[in-house]
Coordinates of C-alpha atoms in Angstrom, one line a residue:
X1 CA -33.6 -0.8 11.9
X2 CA -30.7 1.7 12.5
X3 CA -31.6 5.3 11.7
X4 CA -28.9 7.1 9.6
X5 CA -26.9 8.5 12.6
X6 CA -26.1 5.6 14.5
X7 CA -23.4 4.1 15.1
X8 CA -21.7 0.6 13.9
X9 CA -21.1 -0.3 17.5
X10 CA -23.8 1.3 19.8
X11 CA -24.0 -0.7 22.6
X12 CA -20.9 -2.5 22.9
X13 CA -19.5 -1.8 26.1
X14 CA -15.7 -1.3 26.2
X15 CA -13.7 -0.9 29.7
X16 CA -10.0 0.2 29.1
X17 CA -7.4 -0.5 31.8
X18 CA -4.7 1.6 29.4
X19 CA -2.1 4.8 29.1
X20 CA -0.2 6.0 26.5
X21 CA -1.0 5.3 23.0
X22 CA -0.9 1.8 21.9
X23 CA -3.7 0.4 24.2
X24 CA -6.0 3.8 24.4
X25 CA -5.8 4.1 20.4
X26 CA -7.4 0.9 20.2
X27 CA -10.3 2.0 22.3
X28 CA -10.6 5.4 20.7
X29 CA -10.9 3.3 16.9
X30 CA -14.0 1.2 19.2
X31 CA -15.3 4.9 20.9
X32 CA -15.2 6.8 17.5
X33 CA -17.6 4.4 15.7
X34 CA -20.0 4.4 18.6
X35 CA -18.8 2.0 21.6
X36 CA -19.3 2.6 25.1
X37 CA -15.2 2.7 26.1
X38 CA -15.0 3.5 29.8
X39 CA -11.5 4.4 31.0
X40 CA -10.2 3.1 34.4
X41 CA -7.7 5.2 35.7
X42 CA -5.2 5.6 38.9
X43 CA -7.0 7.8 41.4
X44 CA -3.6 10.1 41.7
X45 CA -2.5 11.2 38.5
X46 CA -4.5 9.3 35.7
X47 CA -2.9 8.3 32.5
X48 CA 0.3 9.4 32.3
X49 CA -0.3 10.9 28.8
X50 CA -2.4 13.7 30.1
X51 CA 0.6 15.1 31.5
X52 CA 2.5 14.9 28.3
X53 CA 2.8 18.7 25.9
X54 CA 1.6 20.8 24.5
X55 CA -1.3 22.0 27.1
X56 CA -4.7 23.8 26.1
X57 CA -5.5 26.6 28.8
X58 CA -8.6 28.6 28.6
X59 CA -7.3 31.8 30.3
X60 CA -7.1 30.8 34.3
X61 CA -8.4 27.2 34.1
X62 CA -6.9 24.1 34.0
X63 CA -4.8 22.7 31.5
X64 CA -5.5 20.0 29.1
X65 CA -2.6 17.6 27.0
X66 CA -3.9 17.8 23.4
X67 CA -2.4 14.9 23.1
X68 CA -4.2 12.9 25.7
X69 CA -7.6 14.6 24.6
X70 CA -6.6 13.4 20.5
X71 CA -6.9 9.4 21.1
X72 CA -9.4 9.8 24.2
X73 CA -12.6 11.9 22.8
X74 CA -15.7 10.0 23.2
X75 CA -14.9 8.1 25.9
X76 CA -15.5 8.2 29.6
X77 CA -13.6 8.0 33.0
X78 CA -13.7 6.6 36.0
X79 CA -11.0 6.2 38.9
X80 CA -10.7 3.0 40.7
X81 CA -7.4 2.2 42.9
X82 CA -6.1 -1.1 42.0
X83 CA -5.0 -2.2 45.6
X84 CA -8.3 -0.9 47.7
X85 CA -10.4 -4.4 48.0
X86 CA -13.8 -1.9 47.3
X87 CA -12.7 0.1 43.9
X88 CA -11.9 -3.8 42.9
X89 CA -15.1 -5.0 43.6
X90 CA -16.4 -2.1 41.6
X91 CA -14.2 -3.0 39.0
X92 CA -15.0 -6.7 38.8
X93 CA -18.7 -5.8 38.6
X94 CA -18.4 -3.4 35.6
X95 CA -16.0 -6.0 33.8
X96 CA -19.4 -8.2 34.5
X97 CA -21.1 -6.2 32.5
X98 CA -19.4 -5.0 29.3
X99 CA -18.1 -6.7 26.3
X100 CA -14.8 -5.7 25.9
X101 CA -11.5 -5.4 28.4
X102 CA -8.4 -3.6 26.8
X103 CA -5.3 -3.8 28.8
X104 CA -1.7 -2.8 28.4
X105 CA -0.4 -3.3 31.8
X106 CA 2.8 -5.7 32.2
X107 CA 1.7 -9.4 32.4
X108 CA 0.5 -10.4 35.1
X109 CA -0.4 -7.0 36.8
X110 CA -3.8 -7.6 36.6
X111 CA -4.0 -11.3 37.6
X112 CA -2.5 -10.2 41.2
X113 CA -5.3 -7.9 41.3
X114 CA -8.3 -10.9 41.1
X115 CA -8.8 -8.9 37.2
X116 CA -7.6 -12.1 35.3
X117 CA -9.2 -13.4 31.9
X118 CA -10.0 -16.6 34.1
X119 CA -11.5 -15.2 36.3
X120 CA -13.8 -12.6 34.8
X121 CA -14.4 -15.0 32.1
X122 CA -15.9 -17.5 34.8
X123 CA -18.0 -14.5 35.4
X124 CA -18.7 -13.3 32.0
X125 CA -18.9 -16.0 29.3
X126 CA -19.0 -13.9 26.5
X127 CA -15.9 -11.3 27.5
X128 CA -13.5 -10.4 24.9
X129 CA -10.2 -10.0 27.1
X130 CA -7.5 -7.9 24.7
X131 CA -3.9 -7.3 26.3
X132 CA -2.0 -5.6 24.8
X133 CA 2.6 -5.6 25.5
X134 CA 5.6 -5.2 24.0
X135 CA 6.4 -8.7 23.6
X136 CA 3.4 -10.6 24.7
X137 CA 2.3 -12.4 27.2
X138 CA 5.0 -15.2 27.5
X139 CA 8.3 -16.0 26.6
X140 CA 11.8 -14.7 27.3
X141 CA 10.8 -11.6 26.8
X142 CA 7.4 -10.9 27.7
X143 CA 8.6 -9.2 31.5
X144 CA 10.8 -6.9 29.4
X145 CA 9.1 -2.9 29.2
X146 CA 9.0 -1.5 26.1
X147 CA 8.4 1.8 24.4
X148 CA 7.6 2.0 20.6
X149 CA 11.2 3.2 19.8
X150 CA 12.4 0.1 21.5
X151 CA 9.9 -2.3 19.5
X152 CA 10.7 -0.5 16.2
X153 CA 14.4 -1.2 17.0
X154 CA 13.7 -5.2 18.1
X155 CA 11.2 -5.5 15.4
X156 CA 13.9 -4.9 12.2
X157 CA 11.7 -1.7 11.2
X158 CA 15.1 0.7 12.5
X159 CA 17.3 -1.2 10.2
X160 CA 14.9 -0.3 7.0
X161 CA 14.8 3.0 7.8
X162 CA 16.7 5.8 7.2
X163 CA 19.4 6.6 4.5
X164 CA 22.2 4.1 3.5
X165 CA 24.9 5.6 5.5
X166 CA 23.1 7.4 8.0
X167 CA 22.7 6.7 12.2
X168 CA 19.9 4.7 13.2
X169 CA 16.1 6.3 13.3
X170 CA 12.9 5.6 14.2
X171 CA 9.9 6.1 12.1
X172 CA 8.7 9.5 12.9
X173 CA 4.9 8.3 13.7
X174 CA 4.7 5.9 16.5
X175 CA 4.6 3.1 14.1
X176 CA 4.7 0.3 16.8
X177 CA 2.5 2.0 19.3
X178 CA -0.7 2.9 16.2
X179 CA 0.0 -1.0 14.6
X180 CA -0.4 -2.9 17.9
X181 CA -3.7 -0.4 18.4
X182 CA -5.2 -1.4 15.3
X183 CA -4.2 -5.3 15.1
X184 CA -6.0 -5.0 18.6
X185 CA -9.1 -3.6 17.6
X186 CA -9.5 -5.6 14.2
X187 CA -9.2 -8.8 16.3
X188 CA -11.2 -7.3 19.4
X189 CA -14.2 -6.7 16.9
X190 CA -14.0 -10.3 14.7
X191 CA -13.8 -11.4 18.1
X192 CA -17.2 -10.1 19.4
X193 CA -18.9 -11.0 16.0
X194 CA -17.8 -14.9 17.2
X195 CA -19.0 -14.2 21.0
X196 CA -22.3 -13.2 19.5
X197 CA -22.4 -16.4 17.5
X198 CA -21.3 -19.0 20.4
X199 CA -21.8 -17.2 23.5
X200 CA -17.8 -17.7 24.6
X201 CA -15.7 -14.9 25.0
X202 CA -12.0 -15.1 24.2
X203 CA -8.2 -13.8 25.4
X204 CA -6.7 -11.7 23.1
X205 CA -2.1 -11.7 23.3
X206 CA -2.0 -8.3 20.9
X207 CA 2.1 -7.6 20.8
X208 CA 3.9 -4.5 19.6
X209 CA 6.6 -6.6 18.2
X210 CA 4.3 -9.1 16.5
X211 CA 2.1 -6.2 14.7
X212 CA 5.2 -4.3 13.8
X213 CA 6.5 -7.8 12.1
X214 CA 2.7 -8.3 10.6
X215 CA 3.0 -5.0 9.0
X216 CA 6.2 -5.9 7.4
X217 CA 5.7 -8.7 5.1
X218 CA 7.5 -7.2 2.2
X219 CA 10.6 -7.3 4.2
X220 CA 10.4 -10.6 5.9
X221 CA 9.2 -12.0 2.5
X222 CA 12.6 -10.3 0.7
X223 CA 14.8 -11.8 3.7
X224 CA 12.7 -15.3 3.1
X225 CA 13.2 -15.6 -0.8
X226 CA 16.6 -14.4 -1.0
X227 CA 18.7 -15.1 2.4
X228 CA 19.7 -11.5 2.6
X229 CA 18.3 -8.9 5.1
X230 CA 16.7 -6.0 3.5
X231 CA 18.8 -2.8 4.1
X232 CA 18.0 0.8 4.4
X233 CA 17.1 2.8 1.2
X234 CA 15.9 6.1 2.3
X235 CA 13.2 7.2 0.2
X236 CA 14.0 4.3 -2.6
X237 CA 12.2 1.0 -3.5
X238 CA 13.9 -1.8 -3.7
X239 CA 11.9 -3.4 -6.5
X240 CA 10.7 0.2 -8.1
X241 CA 12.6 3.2 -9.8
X242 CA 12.5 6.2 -10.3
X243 CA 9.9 5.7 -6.9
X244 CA 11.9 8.5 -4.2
X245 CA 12.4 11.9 -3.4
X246 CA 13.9 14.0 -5.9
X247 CA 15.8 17.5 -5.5
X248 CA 13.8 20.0 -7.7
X249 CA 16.1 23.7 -7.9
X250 CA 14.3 24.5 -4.8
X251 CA 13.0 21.5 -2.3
X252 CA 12.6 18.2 -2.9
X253 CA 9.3 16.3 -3.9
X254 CA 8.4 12.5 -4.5
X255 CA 8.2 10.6 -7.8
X256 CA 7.3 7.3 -8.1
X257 CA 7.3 6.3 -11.8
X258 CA 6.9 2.7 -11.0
X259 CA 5.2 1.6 -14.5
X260 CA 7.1 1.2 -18.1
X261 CA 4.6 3.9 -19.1
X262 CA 5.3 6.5 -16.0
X263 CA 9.0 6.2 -16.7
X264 CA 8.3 6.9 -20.6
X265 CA 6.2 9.9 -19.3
X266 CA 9.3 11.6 -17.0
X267 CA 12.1 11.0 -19.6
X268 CA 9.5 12.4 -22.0
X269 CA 9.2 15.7 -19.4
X270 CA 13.1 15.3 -18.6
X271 CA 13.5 16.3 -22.4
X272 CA 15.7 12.8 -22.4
X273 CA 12.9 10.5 -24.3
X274 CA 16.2 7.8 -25.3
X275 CA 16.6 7.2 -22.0
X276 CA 13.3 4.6 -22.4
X277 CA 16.2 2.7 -24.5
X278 CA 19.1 2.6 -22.9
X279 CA 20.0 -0.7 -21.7
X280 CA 20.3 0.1 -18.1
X281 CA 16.6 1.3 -17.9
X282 CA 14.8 -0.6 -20.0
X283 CA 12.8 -2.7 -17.6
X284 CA 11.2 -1.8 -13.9
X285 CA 13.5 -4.9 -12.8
X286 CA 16.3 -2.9 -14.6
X287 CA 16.1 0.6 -12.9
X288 CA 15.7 -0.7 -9.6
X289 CA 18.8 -2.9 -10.3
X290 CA 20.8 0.1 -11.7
X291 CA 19.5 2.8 -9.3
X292 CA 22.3 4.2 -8.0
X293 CA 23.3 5.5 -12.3
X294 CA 19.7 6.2 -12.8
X295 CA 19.7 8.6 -9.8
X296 CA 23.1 10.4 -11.1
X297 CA 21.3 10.9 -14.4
X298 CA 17.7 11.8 -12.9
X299 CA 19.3 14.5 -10.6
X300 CA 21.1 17.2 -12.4
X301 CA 17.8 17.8 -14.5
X302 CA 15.9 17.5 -11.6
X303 CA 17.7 20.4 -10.2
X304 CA 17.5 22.7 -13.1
X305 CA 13.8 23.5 -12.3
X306 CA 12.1 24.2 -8.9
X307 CA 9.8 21.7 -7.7
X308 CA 6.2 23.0 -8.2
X309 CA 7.5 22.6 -12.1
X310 CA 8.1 19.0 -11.9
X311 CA 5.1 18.6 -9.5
X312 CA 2.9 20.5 -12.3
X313 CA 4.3 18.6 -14.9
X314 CA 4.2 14.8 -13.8
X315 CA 0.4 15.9 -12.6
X316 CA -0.5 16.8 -16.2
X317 CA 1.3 13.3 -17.1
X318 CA -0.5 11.2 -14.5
X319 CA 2.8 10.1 -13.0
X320 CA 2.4 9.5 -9.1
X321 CA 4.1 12.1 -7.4
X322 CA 3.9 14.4 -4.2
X323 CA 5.5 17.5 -2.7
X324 CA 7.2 16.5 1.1
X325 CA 4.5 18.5 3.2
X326 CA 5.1 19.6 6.7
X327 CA 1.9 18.3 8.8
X328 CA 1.0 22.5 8.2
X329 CA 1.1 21.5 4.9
X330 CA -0.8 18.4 4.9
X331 CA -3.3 19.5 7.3
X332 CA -4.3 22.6 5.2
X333 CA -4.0 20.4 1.7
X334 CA -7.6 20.6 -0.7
X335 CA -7.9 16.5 -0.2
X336 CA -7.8 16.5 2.9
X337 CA -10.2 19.8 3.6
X338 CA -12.5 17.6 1.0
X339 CA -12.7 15.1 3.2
X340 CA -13.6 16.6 6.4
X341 CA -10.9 15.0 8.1
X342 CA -10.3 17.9 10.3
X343 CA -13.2 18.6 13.0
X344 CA -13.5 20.6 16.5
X345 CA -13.1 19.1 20.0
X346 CA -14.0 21.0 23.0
X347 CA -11.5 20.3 25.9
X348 CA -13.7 19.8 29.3
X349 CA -11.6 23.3 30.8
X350 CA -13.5 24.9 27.7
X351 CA -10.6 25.6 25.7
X352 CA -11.4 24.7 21.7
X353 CA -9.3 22.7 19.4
X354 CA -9.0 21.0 16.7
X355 CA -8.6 16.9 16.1
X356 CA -8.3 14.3 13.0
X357 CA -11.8 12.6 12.2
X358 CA -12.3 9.2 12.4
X359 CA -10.9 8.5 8.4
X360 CA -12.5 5.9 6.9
X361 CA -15.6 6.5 5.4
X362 CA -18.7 4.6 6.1
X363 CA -22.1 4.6 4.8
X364 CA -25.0 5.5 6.7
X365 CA -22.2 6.8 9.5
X366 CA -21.4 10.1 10.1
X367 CA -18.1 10.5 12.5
X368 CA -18.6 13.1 15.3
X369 CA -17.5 14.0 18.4
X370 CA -20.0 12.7 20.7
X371 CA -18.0 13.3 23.9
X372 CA -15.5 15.5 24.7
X373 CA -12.3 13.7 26.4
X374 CA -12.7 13.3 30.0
X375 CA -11.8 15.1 32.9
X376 CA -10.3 12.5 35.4
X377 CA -12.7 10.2 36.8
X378 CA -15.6 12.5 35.5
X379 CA -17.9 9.7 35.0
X380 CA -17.2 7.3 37.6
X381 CA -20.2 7.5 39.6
X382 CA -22.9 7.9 36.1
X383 CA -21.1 4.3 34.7
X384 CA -21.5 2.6 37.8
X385 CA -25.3 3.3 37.8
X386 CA -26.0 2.9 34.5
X387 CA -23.7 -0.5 33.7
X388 CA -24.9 -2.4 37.5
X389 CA -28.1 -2.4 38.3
X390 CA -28.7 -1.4 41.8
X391 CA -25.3 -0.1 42.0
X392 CA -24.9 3.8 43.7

């Protein structure tokens, strides 16, 4: 029986070949509800996200990426050098003894290094073997590199995004990068669940491009029934309206009055109540159809009031709505402080700071920072011991 502090997935035992984000945020979602990740890293410089801004420094000591430490709390490190035959051996021992492998190296990188999913596999029935790439493991592109800008671009998420007219931008979260991290640990976990059951590990092909496309079945399915490829809207639905930022007299906020009833509700606060009958508008299908005459209308009275009015007022209503917040903003918002979602993380050079809790919540788990993220190759003697048996 599992007390009331532990963890969903104490004692699964994760090793994580991975830098930058896609690849080490799917071991931090595995780390955060209780697994064992172990981080290999280059003996010379580590991940290269630890020597990405903005630096903690606790007055003379070292410095410390906050944005390495934010997806890399509560796991451990240990340095191994791919092309010495002895940190190998290491390597192929500890990879006999865990669960899990995450990997976001180019294909094939590994292979040439005797770290296949063949042959650990042959040593380790029951491993779950996840890479994770741009494009996957074969094809005509699978040897191409590949940044999250670069899959948002191949992936059709660029050409959704932005306003009508404007230049070509990326989402400002690293959509592709955080998708391909969570397809990867959804699958890694339904995958151990079936190891458990047969006793066969299996290989995991986790691509960027492939999650960013899974994540976007609203616009594949719009391109599918119609013929036509979905085009950017800015802040507008293309099956929804009034649903978009507004310009209140002040700043603008975000209204989505997607219902028959929430559009009755804003021409109602408007002080236009015959707009519910006027031809144009009559129907959800109609205002999204007629969006462009619905804005012209909507903004002008928009603008006569600042937005905390509007806000205030489509709150009373129960109409959907939102001020734009800067992360400041957010981060300091009464929901979010209600939900704990912001906690303290000790940096190993001492230095505190502050990081977003695991969000989901659970029942009978408590998130916590268990470990504090790791100085390089902190732990690579301690894992050795305590994952091989006789090892030193």
């Amino acid at each position: 029986m599992r007390s009331a502090r532990s963890k969903p997935l104490e004692g699964v035992r994760v090793l994580e070949f991975c830098e930058f984000a896609a690849g080490p945020f799917a071991g931090s979602l595995l780390a955060d509800l209780g697994a064992d990740v172990v981080k290999v890293e280059r003996p010379d410089r580590g991940d290269g996200l630890r020597k990405w801004p903005p630096f903690s420094r606790d007055g003379e000591g070292e410095p410390y990426s906050e944005g390495f430490a934010s997806i890399n709390r509560n796991k451990r490190s240990v340095i191994a050098n791919l092309k010495d035959e002895q940190d190998v051996a290491r390597l192929r021992r500890l990879c006999s003894a865990c669960h899990v492998l995450i990997e976001n190296f180019r294909p094939g990188v590994l292979s040439r290094h005797g770290l296949s999913y063949e042959t650990l596999a042959a040593e380790n029935e029951q491993l779950v073997y996840c890479s994770v790439t741009g494009y996957g493991q074969s094809g005509p592109y699978a040897s191409r590199g590949a940044f999250d800008v670069t899959v948002q671009a191949a992936s059709g998420v660029m050409s959704v995004t932005g306003e009508p007219d404007g230049q070509p931008v990326k989402c400002g979260v690293p959509f592709g990068d955080f998708c391909a991290g969570l397809y990867a640990s959804y699958s890694i976990l339904a995958s151990v669940m079936q190891a458990r059951e047969t006793g066969k590990g299996v290989y995991i092909d986790c691509s960027m491009v492939g999650s960013l496309m899974g994540v976007s079945a609203l616009q594949t399915s719009e391109f599918f029934g119609t013929g036509r490829a979905p085009l950017k809207l800015g802040s507008a639905h293309p099956r929804n309206a009034p649903y978009q930022a507004f310009r209140g007299r002040d700043r603008y906020f975000v209204l989505a009055a997607g219902t028959d009833r929430f559009w009755a509700e804003v021409c109602d606060a408007v002080g236009e109540p015959n707009l519910v009958n006027d031809p144009r508008f009559s129907s959800v299908e109609l205002r999204a159809k007629n969006q462009k005459e619905l804005v012209e209308v909507l903004e002008p009275l928009f603008e006569s009031r600042v937005a905390e009015h509007w806000l205030g007022e489509m709150i009373r209503r129960g109409v959907p709505c939102s001020p734009i917040n800067s992360y400041a903003e957010a981060l300091s918002n009464p929901q979010i402080e209600y939900m704990d979602l912001v906690v303290d993380l000790e940096l190993p050079n001492g230095e505190r700071t502050k990081t977003i809790a695991f969000p989901v919540s659970i029942s009978g788990f408590q998130f916590e920072v268990f470990r504090t993220p790791p100085r390089l190759g902190e732990h690579t003697d301690e894992v050795l011991s305590e994952w091989v048996k006789g090892s030193s």
